[in-house]
PDB file of N, CA and C in Angstrom:
ATOM      1  N   GLY A   2      18.606   8.758  23.671  1.00  0.00           N
ATOM      2  CA  GLY A   2      17.938   7.495  23.515  1.00  0.00           C
ATOM      3  C   GLY A   2      16.438   7.695  23.351  1.00  0.00           C
ATOM      4  N   LEU A   3      15.754   6.601  23.297  1.00  0.00           N
ATOM      5  CA  LEU A   3      14.303   6.632  23.161  1.00  0.00           C
ATOM      6  C   LEU A   3      13.662   6.917  24.510  1.00  0.00           C
ATOM      7  N   ASN A   4      12.653   7.732  24.495  1.00  0.00           N
ATOM      8  CA  ASN A   4      11.963   8.140  25.705  1.00  0.00           C
ATOM      9  C   ASN A   4      10.824   7.169  25.994  1.00  0.00           C
ATOM     10  N   LEU A   5      10.929   6.434  27.085  1.00  0.00           N
ATOM     11  CA  LEU A   5       9.884   5.494  27.470  1.00  0.00           C
ATOM     12  C   LEU A   5       9.090   5.989  28.674  1.00  0.00           C
ATOM     13  N   SER A   6       9.260   7.259  29.051  1.00  0.00           N
ATOM     14  CA  SER A   6       8.605   7.794  30.247  1.00  0.00           C
ATOM     15  C   SER A   6       7.175   8.241  30.007  1.00  0.00           C
ATOM     16  N   GLY A   7       6.702   8.239  28.777  1.00  0.00           N
ATOM     17  CA  GLY A   7       5.352   8.679  28.489  1.00  0.00           C
ATOM     18  C   GLY A   7       5.271  10.160  28.153  1.00  0.00           C
ATOM     19  N   ARG A   8       6.378  10.867  28.128  1.00  0.00           N
ATOM     20  CA  ARG A   8       6.379  12.292  27.810  1.00  0.00           C
ATOM     21  C   ARG A   8       6.878  12.555  26.390  1.00  0.00           C
ATOM     22  N   GLY A   9       6.765  11.631  25.581  1.00  0.00           N
ATOM     23  CA  GLY A   9       7.193  11.755  24.192  1.00  0.00           C
ATOM     24  C   GLY A   9       6.738  10.505  23.459  1.00  0.00           C
ATOM     25  N   PRO A  10       7.111  10.384  22.210  1.00  0.00           N
ATOM     26  CA  PRO A  10       6.675   9.191  21.469  1.00  0.00           C
ATOM     27  C   PRO A  10       7.337   7.930  22.028  1.00  0.00           C
ATOM     28  N   PRO A  11       6.546   6.951  22.421  1.00  0.00           N
ATOM     29  CA  PRO A  11       7.136   5.720  22.927  1.00  0.00           C
ATOM     30  C   PRO A  11       7.886   4.976  21.824  1.00  0.00           C
ATOM     31  N   ALA A  12       8.812   4.176  22.242  1.00  0.00           N
ATOM     32  CA  ALA A  12       9.666   3.446  21.298  1.00  0.00           C
ATOM     33  C   ALA A  12       8.843   2.574  20.358  1.00  0.00           C
ATOM     34  N   ILE A  13       7.776   1.962  20.849  1.00  0.00           N
ATOM     35  CA  ILE A  13       6.971   1.083  19.995  1.00  0.00           C
ATOM     36  C   ILE A  13       6.281   1.863  18.893  1.00  0.00           C
ATOM     37  N   MET A  14       5.877   3.103  19.175  1.00  0.00           N
ATOM     38  CA  MET A  14       5.243   3.922  18.137  1.00  0.00           C
ATOM     39  C   MET A  14       6.257   4.316  17.062  1.00  0.00           C
ATOM     40  N   ILE A  15       7.459   4.630  17.476  1.00  0.00           N
ATOM     41  CA  ILE A  15       8.508   4.957  16.510  1.00  0.00           C
ATOM     42  C   ILE A  15       8.822   3.741  15.652  1.00  0.00           C
ATOM     43  N   LEU A  16       8.884   2.570  16.264  1.00  0.00           N
ATOM     44  CA  LEU A  16       9.131   1.336  15.527  1.00  0.00           C
ATOM     45  C   LEU A  16       8.004   1.072  14.523  1.00  0.00           C
ATOM     46  N   CYS A  17       6.758   1.201  14.955  1.00  0.00           N
ATOM     47  CA  CYS A  17       5.610   0.985  14.061  1.00  0.00           C
ATOM     48  C   CYS A  17       5.608   1.989  12.916  1.00  0.00           C
ATOM     49  N   PHE A  18       5.933   3.229  13.214  1.00  0.00           N
ATOM     50  CA  PHE A  18       5.996   4.262  12.188  1.00  0.00           C
ATOM     51  C   PHE A  18       7.060   3.916  11.149  1.00  0.00           C
ATOM     52  N   GLY A  19       8.216   3.492  11.612  1.00  0.00           N
ATOM     53  CA  GLY A  19       9.283   3.103  10.694  1.00  0.00           C
ATOM     54  C   GLY A  19       8.909   1.904   9.844  1.00  0.00           C
ATOM     55  N   LEU A  20       8.285   0.903  10.458  1.00  0.00           N
ATOM     56  CA  LEU A  20       7.866  -0.275   9.695  1.00  0.00           C
ATOM     57  C   LEU A  20       6.773   0.064   8.690  1.00  0.00           C
ATOM     58  N   THR A  21       5.902   1.009   9.046  1.00  0.00           N
ATOM     59  CA  THR A  21       4.871   1.443   8.105  1.00  0.00           C
ATOM     60  C   THR A  21       5.509   2.026   6.848  1.00  0.00           C
ATOM     61  N   PHE A  22       6.496   2.879   7.017  1.00  0.00           N
ATOM     62  CA  PHE A  22       7.172   3.443   5.851  1.00  0.00           C
ATOM     63  C   PHE A  22       7.924   2.382   5.071  1.00  0.00           C
ATOM     64  N   LEU A  23       8.555   1.444   5.757  1.00  0.00           N
ATOM     65  CA  LEU A  23       9.281   0.379   5.068  1.00  0.00           C
ATOM     66  C   LEU A  23       8.349  -0.407   4.159  1.00  0.00           C
ATOM     67  N   PHE A  24       7.237  -0.884   4.718  1.00  0.00           N
ATOM     68  CA  PHE A  24       6.360  -1.741   3.941  1.00  0.00           C
ATOM     69  C   PHE A  24       5.479  -0.976   2.959  1.00  0.00           C
ATOM     70  N   SER A  25       5.172   0.276   3.235  1.00  0.00           N
ATOM     71  CA  SER A  25       4.375   1.031   2.267  1.00  0.00           C
ATOM     72  C   SER A  25       5.216   1.437   1.068  1.00  0.00           C
ATOM     73  N   ASN A  26       6.506   1.518   1.215  1.00  0.00           N
ATOM     74  CA  ASN A  26       7.376   1.853   0.084  1.00  0.00           C
ATOM     75  C   ASN A  26       7.958   0.627  -0.591  1.00  0.00           C
ATOM     76  N   PHE A  27       7.959  -0.496   0.078  1.00  0.00           N
ATOM     77  CA  PHE A  27       8.540  -1.708  -0.483  1.00  0.00           C
ATOM     78  C   PHE A  27       7.797  -2.157  -1.738  1.00  0.00           C
ATOM     79  N   GLY A  28       6.485  -2.274  -1.673  1.00  0.00           N
ATOM     80  CA  GLY A  28       5.699  -2.729  -2.822  1.00  0.00           C
ATOM     81  C   GLY A  28       5.628  -1.714  -3.946  1.00  0.00           C
ATOM     82  N   PRO A  29       5.189  -0.480  -3.659  1.00  0.00           N
ATOM     83  CA  PRO A  29       5.080   0.498  -4.741  1.00  0.00           C
ATOM     84  C   PRO A  29       6.411   0.805  -5.417  1.00  0.00           C
ATOM     85  N   ASN A  30       7.467   0.895  -4.675  1.00  0.00           N
ATOM     86  CA  ASN A  30       8.755   1.185  -5.304  1.00  0.00           C
ATOM     87  C   ASN A  30       9.226   0.031  -6.169  1.00  0.00           C
ATOM     88  N   THR A  31       8.919  -1.182  -5.757  1.00  0.00           N
ATOM     89  CA  THR A  31       9.292  -2.330  -6.565  1.00  0.00           C
ATOM     90  C   THR A  31       8.532  -2.318  -7.882  1.00  0.00           C
ATOM     91  N   THR A  32       7.233  -2.071  -7.832  1.00  0.00           N
ATOM     92  CA  THR A  32       6.443  -2.094  -9.062  1.00  0.00           C
ATOM     93  C   THR A  32       6.706  -0.879  -9.933  1.00  0.00           C
ATOM     94  N   THR A  33       7.115   0.231  -9.346  1.00  0.00           N
ATOM     95  CA  THR A  33       7.370   1.437 -10.141  1.00  0.00           C
ATOM     96  C   THR A  33       8.742   1.422 -10.776  1.00  0.00           C
ATOM     97  N   PHE A  34       9.748   0.936 -10.068  1.00  0.00           N
ATOM     98  CA  PHE A  34      11.119   1.073 -10.560  1.00  0.00           C
ATOM     99  C   PHE A  34      11.767  -0.235 -10.981  1.00  0.00           C
ATOM    100  N   MET A  35      11.447  -1.343 -10.348  1.00  0.00           N
ATOM    101  CA  MET A  35      12.118  -2.596 -10.675  1.00  0.00           C
ATOM    102  C   MET A  35      11.425  -3.357 -11.806  1.00  0.00           C
ATOM    103  N   LEU A  36      10.120  -3.458 -11.750  1.00  0.00           N
ATOM    104  CA  LEU A  36       9.419  -4.231 -12.775  1.00  0.00           C
ATOM    105  C   LEU A  36       9.562  -3.657 -14.180  1.00  0.00           C
ATOM    106  N   PRO A  37       9.428  -2.332 -14.376  1.00  0.00           N
ATOM    107  CA  PRO A  37       9.592  -1.821 -15.743  1.00  0.00           C
ATOM    108  C   PRO A  37      10.957  -2.132 -16.344  1.00  0.00           C
ATOM    109  N   ALA A  38      11.976  -2.137 -15.529  1.00  0.00           N
ATOM    110  CA  ALA A  38      13.314  -2.459 -16.031  1.00  0.00           C
ATOM    111  C   ALA A  38      13.407  -3.911 -16.474  1.00  0.00           C
ATOM    112  N   GLU A  39      12.547  -4.758 -15.946  1.00  0.00           N
ATOM    113  CA  GLU A  39      12.574  -6.176 -16.293  1.00  0.00           C
ATOM    114  C   GLU A  39      11.613  -6.552 -17.418  1.00  0.00           C
ATOM    115  N   VAL A  40      10.466  -5.882 -17.519  1.00  0.00           N
ATOM    116  CA  VAL A  40       9.436  -6.374 -18.431  1.00  0.00           C
ATOM    117  C   VAL A  40       9.407  -5.688 -19.794  1.00  0.00           C
ATOM    118  N   TYR A  41       9.960  -4.493 -19.919  1.00  0.00           N
ATOM    119  CA  TYR A  41       9.901  -3.797 -21.199  1.00  0.00           C
ATOM    120  C   TYR A  41      11.092  -4.154 -22.070  1.00  0.00           C
ATOM    121  N   PRO A  42      10.873  -4.253 -23.386  1.00  0.00           N
ATOM    122  CA  PRO A  42      11.991  -4.514 -24.301  1.00  0.00           C
ATOM    123  C   PRO A  42      13.013  -3.364 -24.254  1.00  0.00           C
ATOM    124  N   THR A  43      14.246  -3.670 -24.536  1.00  0.00           N
ATOM    125  CA  THR A  43      15.337  -2.707 -24.427  1.00  0.00           C
ATOM    126  C   THR A  43      15.089  -1.445 -25.247  1.00  0.00           C
ATOM    127  N   MET A  44      14.549  -1.570 -26.421  1.00  0.00           N
ATOM    128  CA  MET A  44      14.379  -0.418 -27.324  1.00  0.00           C
ATOM    129  C   MET A  44      13.409   0.631 -26.771  1.00  0.00           C
ATOM    130  N   VAL A  45      12.449   0.234 -25.975  1.00  0.00           N
ATOM    131  CA  VAL A  45      11.449   1.178 -25.447  1.00  0.00           C
ATOM    132  C   VAL A  45      11.468   1.234 -23.917  1.00  0.00           C
ATOM    133  N   ARG A  46      12.487   0.661 -23.320  1.00  0.00           N
ATOM    134  CA  ARG A  46      12.520   0.542 -21.865  1.00  0.00           C
ATOM    135  C   ARG A  46      12.467   1.891 -21.160  1.00  0.00           C
ATOM    136  N   ALA A  47      13.260   2.843 -21.583  1.00  0.00           N
ATOM    137  CA  ALA A  47      13.301   4.145 -20.902  1.00  0.00           C
ATOM    138  C   ALA A  47      11.960   4.872 -21.019  1.00  0.00           C
ATOM    139  N   THR A  48      11.371   4.863 -22.206  1.00  0.00           N
ATOM    140  CA  THR A  48      10.083   5.530 -22.409  1.00  0.00           C
ATOM    141  C   THR A  48       8.985   4.872 -21.571  1.00  0.00           C
ATOM    142  N   CYS A  49       8.916   3.567 -21.625  1.00  0.00           N
ATOM    143  CA  CYS A  49       7.878   2.859 -20.871  1.00  0.00           C
ATOM    144  C   CYS A  49       8.111   2.955 -19.367  1.00  0.00           C
ATOM    145  N   HIS A  50       9.365   2.982 -18.959  1.00  0.00           N
ATOM    146  CA  HIS A  50       9.670   3.145 -17.541  1.00  0.00           C
ATOM    147  C   HIS A  50       9.184   4.520 -17.073  1.00  0.00           C
ATOM    148  N   GLY A  51       9.403   5.540 -17.890  1.00  0.00           N
ATOM    149  CA  GLY A  51       8.908   6.881 -17.562  1.00  0.00           C
ATOM    150  C   GLY A  51       7.396   6.929 -17.496  1.00  0.00           C
ATOM    151  N   LEU A  52       6.721   6.272 -18.433  1.00  0.00           N
ATOM    152  CA  LEU A  52       5.259   6.225 -18.416  1.00  0.00           C
ATOM    153  C   LEU A  52       4.740   5.488 -17.184  1.00  0.00           C
ATOM    154  N   SER A  53       5.422   4.436 -16.790  1.00  0.00           N
ATOM    155  CA  SER A  53       5.027   3.705 -15.579  1.00  0.00           C
ATOM    156  C   SER A  53       5.158   4.590 -14.343  1.00  0.00           C
ATOM    157  N   ALA A  54       6.266   5.290 -14.255  1.00  0.00           N
ATOM    158  CA  ALA A  54       6.485   6.179 -13.101  1.00  0.00           C
ATOM    159  C   ALA A  54       5.470   7.319 -13.100  1.00  0.00           C
ATOM    160  N   ALA A  55       5.203   7.885 -14.268  1.00  0.00           N
ATOM    161  CA  ALA A  55       4.254   8.994 -14.358  1.00  0.00           C
ATOM    162  C   ALA A  55       2.840   8.547 -13.982  1.00  0.00           C
ATOM    163  N   SER A  56       2.458   7.351 -14.389  1.00  0.00           N
ATOM    164  CA  SER A  56       1.117   6.871 -14.038  1.00  0.00           C
ATOM    165  C   SER A  56       0.998   6.647 -12.534  1.00  0.00           C
ATOM    166  N   GLY A  57       2.064   6.212 -11.908  1.00  0.00           N
ATOM    167  CA  GLY A  57       2.052   6.069 -10.450  1.00  0.00           C
ATOM    168  C   GLY A  57       1.903   7.405  -9.749  1.00  0.00           C
ATOM    169  N   LYS A  58       2.606   8.426 -10.259  1.00  0.00           N
ATOM    170  CA  LYS A  58       2.510   9.767  -9.664  1.00  0.00           C
ATOM    171  C   LYS A  58       1.115  10.354  -9.886  1.00  0.00           C
ATOM    172  N   LEU A  59       0.527  10.119 -11.050  1.00  0.00           N
ATOM    173  CA  LEU A  59      -0.818  10.606 -11.334  1.00  0.00           C
ATOM    174  C   LEU A  59      -1.839   9.956 -10.395  1.00  0.00           C
ATOM    175  N   GLY A  60      -1.708   8.656 -10.185  1.00  0.00           N
ATOM    176  CA  GLY A  60      -2.606   7.966  -9.257  1.00  0.00           C
ATOM    177  C   GLY A  60      -2.467   8.494  -7.840  1.00  0.00           C
ATOM    178  N   ALA A  61      -1.245   8.786  -7.432  1.00  0.00           N
ATOM    179  CA  ALA A  61      -1.025   9.338  -6.090  1.00  0.00           C
ATOM    180  C   ALA A  61      -1.643  10.725  -5.963  1.00  0.00           C
ATOM    181  N   ALA A  62      -1.529  11.537  -7.005  1.00  0.00           N
ATOM    182  CA  ALA A  62      -2.109  12.882  -6.970  1.00  0.00           C
ATOM    183  C   ALA A  62      -3.636  12.822  -6.911  1.00  0.00           C
ATOM    184  N   ILE A  63      -4.226  11.949  -7.704  1.00  0.00           N
ATOM    185  CA  ILE A  63      -5.686  11.815  -7.703  1.00  0.00           C
ATOM    186  C   ILE A  63      -6.165  11.312  -6.341  1.00  0.00           C
ATOM    187  N   GLY A  64      -5.479  10.316  -5.791  1.00  0.00           N
ATOM    188  CA  GLY A  64      -5.857   9.803  -4.472  1.00  0.00           C
ATOM    189  C   GLY A  64      -5.744  10.847  -3.383  1.00  0.00           C
ATOM    190  N   THR A  65      -4.704  11.659  -3.456  1.00  0.00           N
ATOM    191  CA  THR A  65      -4.499  12.701  -2.454  1.00  0.00           C
ATOM    192  C   THR A  65      -5.589  13.767  -2.541  1.00  0.00           C
ATOM    193  N   MET A  66      -5.942  14.168  -3.757  1.00  0.00           N
ATOM    194  CA  MET A  66      -6.971  15.193  -3.931  1.00  0.00           C
ATOM    195  C   MET A  66      -8.356  14.680  -3.545  1.00  0.00           C
ATOM    196  N   ALA A  67      -8.604  13.387  -3.735  1.00  0.00           N
ATOM    197  CA  ALA A  67      -9.932  12.837  -3.457  1.00  0.00           C
ATOM    198  C   ALA A  67     -10.115  12.457  -1.987  1.00  0.00           C
ATOM    199  N   PHE A  68      -9.031  12.356  -1.234  1.00  0.00           N
ATOM    200  CA  PHE A  68      -9.097  11.851   0.140  1.00  0.00           C
ATOM    201  C   PHE A  68     -10.002  12.696   1.034  1.00  0.00           C
ATOM    202  N   SER A  69      -9.753  13.995   1.117  1.00  0.00           N
ATOM    203  CA  SER A  69     -10.528  14.851   2.032  1.00  0.00           C
ATOM    204  C   SER A  69     -12.008  14.950   1.668  1.00  0.00           C
ATOM    205  N   PRO A  70     -12.356  15.201   0.395  1.00  0.00           N
ATOM    206  CA  PRO A  70     -13.791  15.241   0.066  1.00  0.00           C
ATOM    207  C   PRO A  70     -14.492  13.897   0.317  1.00  0.00           C
ATOM    208  N   PHE A  71     -13.814  12.814   0.030  1.00  0.00           N
ATOM    209  CA  PHE A  71     -14.379  11.484   0.258  1.00  0.00           C
ATOM    210  C   PHE A  71     -14.590  11.247   1.751  1.00  0.00           C
ATOM    211  N   GLU A  72     -13.626  11.665   2.562  1.00  0.00           N
ATOM    212  CA  GLU A  72     -13.761  11.519   4.015  1.00  0.00           C
ATOM    213  C   GLU A  72     -14.897  12.379   4.558  1.00  0.00           C
ATOM    214  N   ALA A  73     -15.018  13.602   4.052  1.00  0.00           N
ATOM    215  CA  ALA A  73     -16.080  14.495   4.526  1.00  0.00           C
ATOM    216  C   ALA A  73     -17.463  13.933   4.198  1.00  0.00           C
ATOM    217  N   LYS A  74     -17.586  13.281   3.056  1.00  0.00           N
ATOM    218  CA  LYS A  74     -18.886  12.774   2.641  1.00  0.00           C
ATOM    219  C   LYS A  74     -19.227  11.414   3.243  1.00  0.00           C
ATOM    220  N   TYR A  75     -18.243  10.516   3.328  1.00  0.00           N
ATOM    221  CA  TYR A  75     -18.531   9.132   3.720  1.00  0.00           C
ATOM    222  C   TYR A  75     -17.926   8.700   5.053  1.00  0.00           C
ATOM    223  N   GLY A  76     -16.955   9.440   5.574  1.00  0.00           N
ATOM    224  CA  GLY A  76     -16.319   9.066   6.839  1.00  0.00           C
ATOM    225  C   GLY A  76     -15.002   8.336   6.627  1.00  0.00           C
ATOM    226  N   ILE A  77     -14.219   8.310   7.702  1.00  0.00           N
ATOM    227  CA  ILE A  77     -12.873   7.731   7.605  1.00  0.00           C
ATOM    228  C   ILE A  77     -12.898   6.220   7.382  1.00  0.00           C
ATOM    229  N   GLU A  78     -13.919   5.531   7.903  1.00  0.00           N
ATOM    230  CA  GLU A  78     -13.995   4.086   7.707  1.00  0.00           C
ATOM    231  C   GLU A  78     -14.124   3.741   6.230  1.00  0.00           C
ATOM    232  N   ALA A  79     -14.970   4.487   5.524  1.00  0.00           N
ATOM    233  CA  ALA A  79     -15.139   4.248   4.090  1.00  0.00           C
ATOM    234  C   ALA A  79     -13.864   4.587   3.323  1.00  0.00           C
ATOM    235  N   VAL A  80     -13.167   5.633   3.750  1.00  0.00           N
ATOM    236  CA  VAL A  80     -11.916   6.014   3.085  1.00  0.00           C
ATOM    237  C   VAL A  80     -10.890   4.905   3.245  1.00  0.00           C
ATOM    238  N   LEU A  81     -10.706   4.419   4.455  1.00  0.00           N
ATOM    239  CA  LEU A  81      -9.710   3.385   4.691  1.00  0.00           C
ATOM    240  C   LEU A  81     -10.086   2.067   4.015  1.00  0.00           C
ATOM    241  N   THR A  82     -11.382   1.754   4.003  1.00  0.00           N
ATOM    242  CA  THR A  82     -11.832   0.549   3.310  1.00  0.00           C
ATOM    243  C   THR A  82     -11.573   0.658   1.818  1.00  0.00           C
ATOM    244  N   SER A  83     -11.885   1.809   1.232  1.00  0.00           N
ATOM    245  CA  SER A  83     -11.652   1.977  -0.200  1.00  0.00           C
ATOM    246  C   SER A  83     -10.161   1.958  -0.532  1.00  0.00           C
ATOM    247  N   CYS A  84      -9.335   2.514   0.357  1.00  0.00           N
ATOM    248  CA  CYS A  84      -7.880   2.441   0.140  1.00  0.00           C
ATOM    249  C   CYS A  84      -7.409   0.990   0.135  1.00  0.00           C
ATOM    250  N   GLY A  85      -7.933   0.191   1.052  1.00  0.00           N
ATOM    251  CA  GLY A  85      -7.575  -1.224   1.092  1.00  0.00           C
ATOM    252  C   GLY A  85      -8.022  -1.970  -0.149  1.00  0.00           C
ATOM    253  N   VAL A  86      -9.238  -1.670  -0.621  1.00  0.00           N
ATOM    254  CA  VAL A  86      -9.754  -2.317  -1.834  1.00  0.00           C
ATOM    255  C   VAL A  86      -8.905  -1.934  -3.043  1.00  0.00           C
ATOM    256  N   VAL A  87      -8.564  -0.659  -3.160  1.00  0.00           N
ATOM    257  CA  VAL A  87      -7.720  -0.213  -4.279  1.00  0.00           C
ATOM    258  C   VAL A  87      -6.351  -0.897  -4.230  1.00  0.00           C
ATOM    259  N   CYS A  88      -5.796  -1.037  -3.031  1.00  0.00           N
ATOM    260  CA  CYS A  88      -4.503  -1.722  -2.890  1.00  0.00           C
ATOM    261  C   CYS A  88      -4.604  -3.180  -3.333  1.00  0.00           C
ATOM    262  N   LEU A  89      -5.662  -3.870  -2.934  1.00  0.00           N
ATOM    263  CA  LEU A  89      -5.830  -5.266  -3.337  1.00  0.00           C
ATOM    264  C   LEU A  89      -6.040  -5.398  -4.844  1.00  0.00           C
ATOM    265  N   ILE A  90      -6.803  -4.488  -5.428  1.00  0.00           N
ATOM    266  CA  ILE A  90      -6.988  -4.510  -6.881  1.00  0.00           C
ATOM    267  C   ILE A  90      -5.657  -4.271  -7.581  1.00  0.00           C
ATOM    268  N   GLY A  91      -4.889  -3.303  -7.086  1.00  0.00           N
ATOM    269  CA  GLY A  91      -3.572  -3.025  -7.669  1.00  0.00           C
ATOM    270  C   GLY A  91      -2.645  -4.224  -7.578  1.00  0.00           C
ATOM    271  N   ALA A  92      -2.666  -4.914  -6.453  1.00  0.00           N
ATOM    272  CA  ALA A  92      -1.830  -6.106  -6.296  1.00  0.00           C
ATOM    273  C   ALA A  92      -2.258  -7.207  -7.269  1.00  0.00           C
ATOM    274  N   ALA A  93      -3.569  -7.390  -7.423  1.00  0.00           N
ATOM    275  CA  ALA A  93      -4.075  -8.419  -8.344  1.00  0.00           C
ATOM    276  C   ALA A  93      -3.729  -8.084  -9.790  1.00  0.00           C
ATOM    277  N   VAL A  94      -3.884  -6.827 -10.169  1.00  0.00           N
ATOM    278  CA  VAL A  94      -3.547  -6.415 -11.539  1.00  0.00           C
ATOM    279  C   VAL A  94      -2.047  -6.579 -11.793  1.00  0.00           C
ATOM    280  N   THR A  95      -1.231  -6.177 -10.830  1.00  0.00           N
ATOM    281  CA  THR A  95       0.215  -6.329 -10.976  1.00  0.00           C
ATOM    282  C   THR A  95       0.594  -7.795 -11.117  1.00  0.00           C
ATOM    283  N   TYR A  96       0.034  -8.630 -10.262  1.00  0.00           N
ATOM    284  CA  TYR A  96       0.335 -10.059 -10.323  1.00  0.00           C
ATOM    285  C   TYR A  96      -0.150 -10.666 -11.641  1.00  0.00           C
ATOM    286  N   GLY A  97      -1.327 -10.273 -12.081  1.00  0.00           N
ATOM    287  CA  GLY A  97      -1.903 -10.842 -13.295  1.00  0.00           C
ATOM    288  C   GLY A  97      -1.197 -10.414 -14.574  1.00  0.00           C
ATOM    289  N   PHE A  98      -0.681  -9.195 -14.612  1.00  0.00           N
ATOM    290  CA  PHE A  98      -0.078  -8.692 -15.840  1.00  0.00           C
ATOM    291  C   PHE A  98       1.449  -8.735 -15.857  1.00  0.00           C
ATOM    292  N   THR A  99       2.066  -9.169 -14.778  1.00  0.00           N
ATOM    293  CA  THR A  99       3.525  -9.266 -14.752  1.00  0.00           C
ATOM    294  C   THR A  99       3.930 -10.634 -15.267  1.00  0.00           C
ATOM    295  N   PRO A 100       4.705 -10.663 -16.352  1.00  0.00           N
ATOM    296  CA  PRO A 100       5.117 -11.963 -16.888  1.00  0.00           C
ATOM    297  C   PRO A 100       6.087 -12.666 -15.935  1.00  0.00           C
ATOM    298  N   ARG A 101       6.028 -13.950 -15.937  1.00  0.00           N
ATOM    299  CA  ARG A 101       6.958 -14.739 -15.127  1.00  0.00           C
ATOM    300  C   ARG A 101       8.216 -14.948 -15.962  1.00  0.00           C
ATOM    301  N   VAL A 102       9.257 -14.208 -15.649  1.00  0.00           N
ATOM    302  CA  VAL A 102      10.486 -14.220 -16.442  1.00  0.00           C
ATOM    303  C   VAL A 102      11.539 -15.047 -15.717  1.00  0.00           C
ATOM    304  N   VAL A 103      12.099 -16.007 -16.458  1.00  0.00           N
ATOM    305  CA  VAL A 103      13.161 -16.828 -15.902  1.00  0.00           C
ATOM    306  C   VAL A 103      14.290 -16.894 -16.912  1.00  0.00           C
ATOM    307  N   ALA A 104      15.441 -16.365 -16.546  1.00  0.00           N
ATOM    308  CA  ALA A 104      16.657 -16.458 -17.361  1.00  0.00           C
ATOM    309  C   ALA A 104      16.452 -16.009 -18.808  1.00  0.00           C
ATOM    310  N   VAL A 105      16.013 -14.765 -18.978  1.00  0.00           N
ATOM    311  CA  VAL A 105      15.834 -14.212 -20.317  1.00  0.00           C
ATOM    312  C   VAL A 105      16.911 -13.141 -20.521  1.00  0.00           C
ATOM    313  N   GLU A 106      17.476 -13.112 -21.712  1.00  0.00           N
ATOM    314  CA  GLU A 106      18.484 -12.096 -22.034  1.00  0.00           C
ATOM    315  C   GLU A 106      17.849 -10.711 -21.967  1.00  0.00           C
ATOM    316  N   LEU A 107      18.581  -9.717 -21.493  1.00  0.00           N
ATOM    317  CA  LEU A 107      18.059  -8.359 -21.370  1.00  0.00           C
ATOM    318  C   LEU A 107      17.738  -7.728 -22.717  1.00  0.00           C
ATOM    319  N   SER A 108      18.375  -8.168 -23.772  1.00  0.00           N
ATOM    320  CA  SER A 108      18.130  -7.563 -25.091  1.00  0.00           C
ATOM    321  C   SER A 108      16.845  -8.064 -25.731  1.00  0.00           C
ATOM    322  N   GLU A 109      16.194  -9.033 -25.139  1.00  0.00           N
ATOM    323  CA  GLU A 109      14.951  -9.566 -25.733  1.00  0.00           C
ATOM    324  C   GLU A 109      13.768  -8.721 -25.379  1.00  0.00           C
TER     325      GLU A 109
END
């Protein structure tokens, strides 16, 4: 069972850790894998879906490589603030450029 004696990770920390992974993967996975299948025309869907996935991986690689030097120069507060700003910009761009599709045939 879960150890609540203080000699290991408390149950609340395990719960928070699990919820962090749930919600951090919920949005990016939806925009990487679900939206391309809905918004691209059938003839180019596979190619554009691959380009969407590749751009997400490239952004993750750039963010990972820039994290440590950015933290060393500006501190962890600036890193976390910039991560939050990038997330909000990404959400706004996704919302702004995702068409509102209602009952459209997949072949269109």
